[in-house]
Amino acid sequence: MSVKLDTRYLSKFIKPFELDQISPFVKTANDILHSGKGSGSEFTGWLNLPKNYDKFEFEEIKVVAEKIRKNSDILLVIGIGGSYLGARAVIEFLKSNNYNTLPKSTPDIYFVGNNMSTTYINDILRICENKEVSINVISKSGTTTEPAIAFRIFRKFLEDKYGKDKAKERIFCTTDKFKGALKKLADEESYKTFTIPDDIGGRYSVLTAVGLLPIAVVGINIDKLMRGAKLAQSELSNENLDENDCYKYAAIRHILYNKGKEIEVLESYEPSFMMFSEWYKQLFGESEGKDQKGILPISLTLSTDLHSMGQFIQSGRRNMFETVLLLESQDNDIVLNEENGNVDGLNYLSGKTISFINRQAALGTILAHTDGDVPNVVLKIKERSEEELGYLIYFFEKACAISGYMLGVNPFDQPGVENYKKNMFALLGKPGFEKVRIKILNKIY
Ligand code: PA5
């Protein structure tokens, strides 16, 4: 297994018999998932995706990515939720959270359509001035307001800059095969389209064209990414908890939840993992948080946040557990020099690498927090590579599906997301929402 679970810091919180006792429930969740008989089973296409993806489209993605690399300084990725978080997580994890500002030969990537901030949109419009720009607009439903608004604005920007016909060559749509406003628009304007499979929901879609096109544009090897996920698909169906760290992780989460640990804090010691945590939060939050149940997923970047949230984790309310992502090897490590005079008092660290010091910070924190009665689950990742990340993505997707079924919820729907939309549409006067509008206005005034 690529991703390894280290349970040594859990011995105070979970006894071996508890894992034995939960094991049949994991088996049941596995049966439900793989038999395709569970709730939401029409959205389990991601399960076999690493082995069973559209190879023709996959090659097309590489060709289009190369075209964008050649003719663009900037790729605007328009999408929200599952339609942008995965791509952003992978790009920052494997390249850098400073990707746009680092010297490179690939286009900058800006993510838009994930908010409705005037300032944000104006900033990106200014950044795009005098630059060669392409757009990848991503929306499964094709009707989501935030990306639809951004697409209208940035499509006009491209049309004003290049003319309508030339702009068409720079617009790439990733959407449903047949339905939705985006599909209709793409057909009418003859934009190149990529397909989001019917049986894969937004938050499980990073390894489809949704994530793969932007990921390929920055020069990440998508074959290797899929290879890692394929290995995970082969390895992570074993029902024996001792041989399947993914299922063991799901089991541990459930045991801790039953003990009142209702918050999972995903932590890493690498700022480039920050967007991966955002992806994880959507995955687990949207999958588990329903029917008044669920573990609340939050995230921290350490050691940074030890100086802001460390106090709470150490001594605040004991309703959380931590899941720590540890990177086992580091490229281009930096060694701290000896300095004459030792004025800053750091000579005790001379000759040590930054990654060694970072690891000791992690170890010290894990020990302190477990002493403070916060269970710590540790997940070890060998290196920052495409294969390893492909594996990790699948690991979390599967752990999430198993966790959802163990919790007794449908891990593949998100009905609660509609509530704010209904109110917003009513307030904005969208046709068809008149009744909701009257109710809302009565509540407000
Ligand atoms: O997981 C999900 O389904 C959601 O987060 C969607 O990805 C998000 O709402 C965007 O939807 P769409 O791709 O239809 O624009």
Coordinates of N, CA, C and O and ligand atoms in Angstrom, one line a residue, residues 79-85 138-145 147 174 196 201-205 282 286 412 414 417 421, ligand 1:
G79 N -15.5 27.0 -12.2 CA -16.3 25.9 -11.6 C -16.4 26.1 -10.1 O -15.6 26.9 -9.5
I80 N -17.3 25.4 -9.4 CA -17.4 25.5 -8.0 C -17.6 24.1 -7.4 O -18.0 23.2 -8.1
G81 N -17.3 24.0 -6.1 CA -17.4 22.7 -5.4 C -16.6 21.6 -6.1 O -15.4 21.8 -6.4
G82 N -17.2 20.5 -6.3 CA -16.5 19.4 -6.9 C -16.0 19.7 -8.3 O -15.2 18.9 -8.9
S83 N -16.5 20.8 -8.9 CA -16.0 21.1 -10.3 C -14.8 22.0 -10.3 O -14.4 22.5 -11.4
Y84 N -14.2 22.2 -9.1 CA -12.9 22.9 -9.2 C -11.9 22.5 -8.1 O -10.7 22.5 -8.2
L85 N -12.4 22.0 -6.9 CA -11.6 21.7 -5.8 C -10.5 20.6 -6.1 O -9.4 20.7 -5.6
I138 N -16.5 24.4 -16.1 CA -16.8 23.0 -15.7 C -18.1 23.1 -14.8 O -18.1 23.8 -13.8
S139 N -19.1 22.4 -15.3 CA -20.3 22.3 -14.5 C -21.1 21.1 -14.9 O -21.5 21.0 -16.1
K140 N -21.3 20.2 -14.0 CA -22.0 18.9 -14.3 C -23.5 19.3 -14.7 O -24.0 18.9 -15.7
S141 N -24.1 20.0 -13.8 CA -25.5 20.4 -14.0 C -25.6 21.4 -15.2 O -26.6 21.4 -15.9
G142 N -24.6 22.2 -15.3 CA -24.6 23.2 -16.3 C -25.5 24.4 -16.0 O -25.7 25.3 -16.8
T143 N -26.0 24.4 -14.8 CA -26.9 25.5 -14.4 C -26.5 26.2 -13.1 O -27.2 27.1 -12.6
T144 N -25.3 25.9 -12.6 CA -25.0 26.5 -11.3 C -24.7 28.0 -11.5 O -23.9 28.3 -12.4
T145 N -25.2 28.8 -10.6 CA -25.2 30.2 -10.7 C -23.8 30.8 -10.8 O -23.5 31.6 -11.7
P147 N -20.6 29.6 -11.4 CA -19.8 29.5 -12.6 C -20.5 30.1 -13.9 O -19.9 30.6 -14.8
T174 N -16.6 21.4 -19.8 CA -16.7 20.1 -19.3 C -18.1 20.0 -18.6 O -18.3 20.7 -17.6
I196 N -18.7 14.7 -18.2 CA -18.7 14.2 -16.9 C -19.6 13.0 -16.8 O -20.8 13.2 -17.2
G201 N -20.6 11.8 -9.2 CA -21.0 13.1 -8.6 C -19.8 14.1 -8.6 O -18.6 13.6 -8.6
G202 N -20.1 15.3 -8.4 CA -19.1 16.4 -8.4 C -17.9 16.1 -7.5 O -16.7 16.1 -8.0
R203 N -18.1 15.8 -6.2 CA -17.0 15.6 -5.3 C -16.2 14.4 -5.5 O -15.1 14.2 -4.9
Y204 N -16.6 13.5 -6.4 CA -15.9 12.2 -6.7 C -15.3 12.3 -8.1 O -14.9 11.3 -8.7
S205 N -15.3 13.5 -8.7 CA -15.0 13.6 -10.2 C -13.6 14.1 -10.6 O -13.4 14.3 -11.7
Q282 N -15.0 19.0 1.4 CA -16.2 18.8 0.6 C -16.6 17.4 0.5 O -17.7 17.0 0.7
E286 N -20.0 16.9 2.5 CA -21.2 16.8 1.7 C -21.7 15.3 1.7 O -22.9 15.1 1.5
F412 N -23.8 9.9 -1.4 CA -23.6 10.4 -2.8 C -24.6 11.5 -3.2 O -24.6 11.9 -4.3
Q414 N -26.6 15.4 -2.1 CA -26.4 16.6 -1.3 C -27.6 17.5 -1.3 O -27.6 18.6 -1.8
V417 N -27.8 21.3 -0.2 CA -27.2 22.4 -0.9 C -28.3 23.2 -1.6 O -28.0 24.4 -1.9
K421 N -30.0 27.9 -2.4 CA -30.2 28.3 -3.8 C -31.7 28.8 -4.0 O -31.9 29.8 -4.6
Ligands
PA5_1 O1 -20.4 17.5 -5.2 C1 -21.2 18.1 -5.8 O2 -22.1 17.6 -6.5 C2 -21.3 19.7 -5.8 O3 -20.4 20.2 -4.9 C3 -21.0 20.2 -7.1 O4 -19.8 19.8 -7.6 C4 -21.1 21.7 -7.2 O5 -22.3 22.2 -6.6 C5 -21.0 22.2 -8.6 O6 -22.1 21.7 -9.4 P1 -22.0 21.7 -10.9 O7 -20.8 21.0 -11.4 O8 -23.3 21.1 -11.4 O9 -21.9 23.2 -11.4

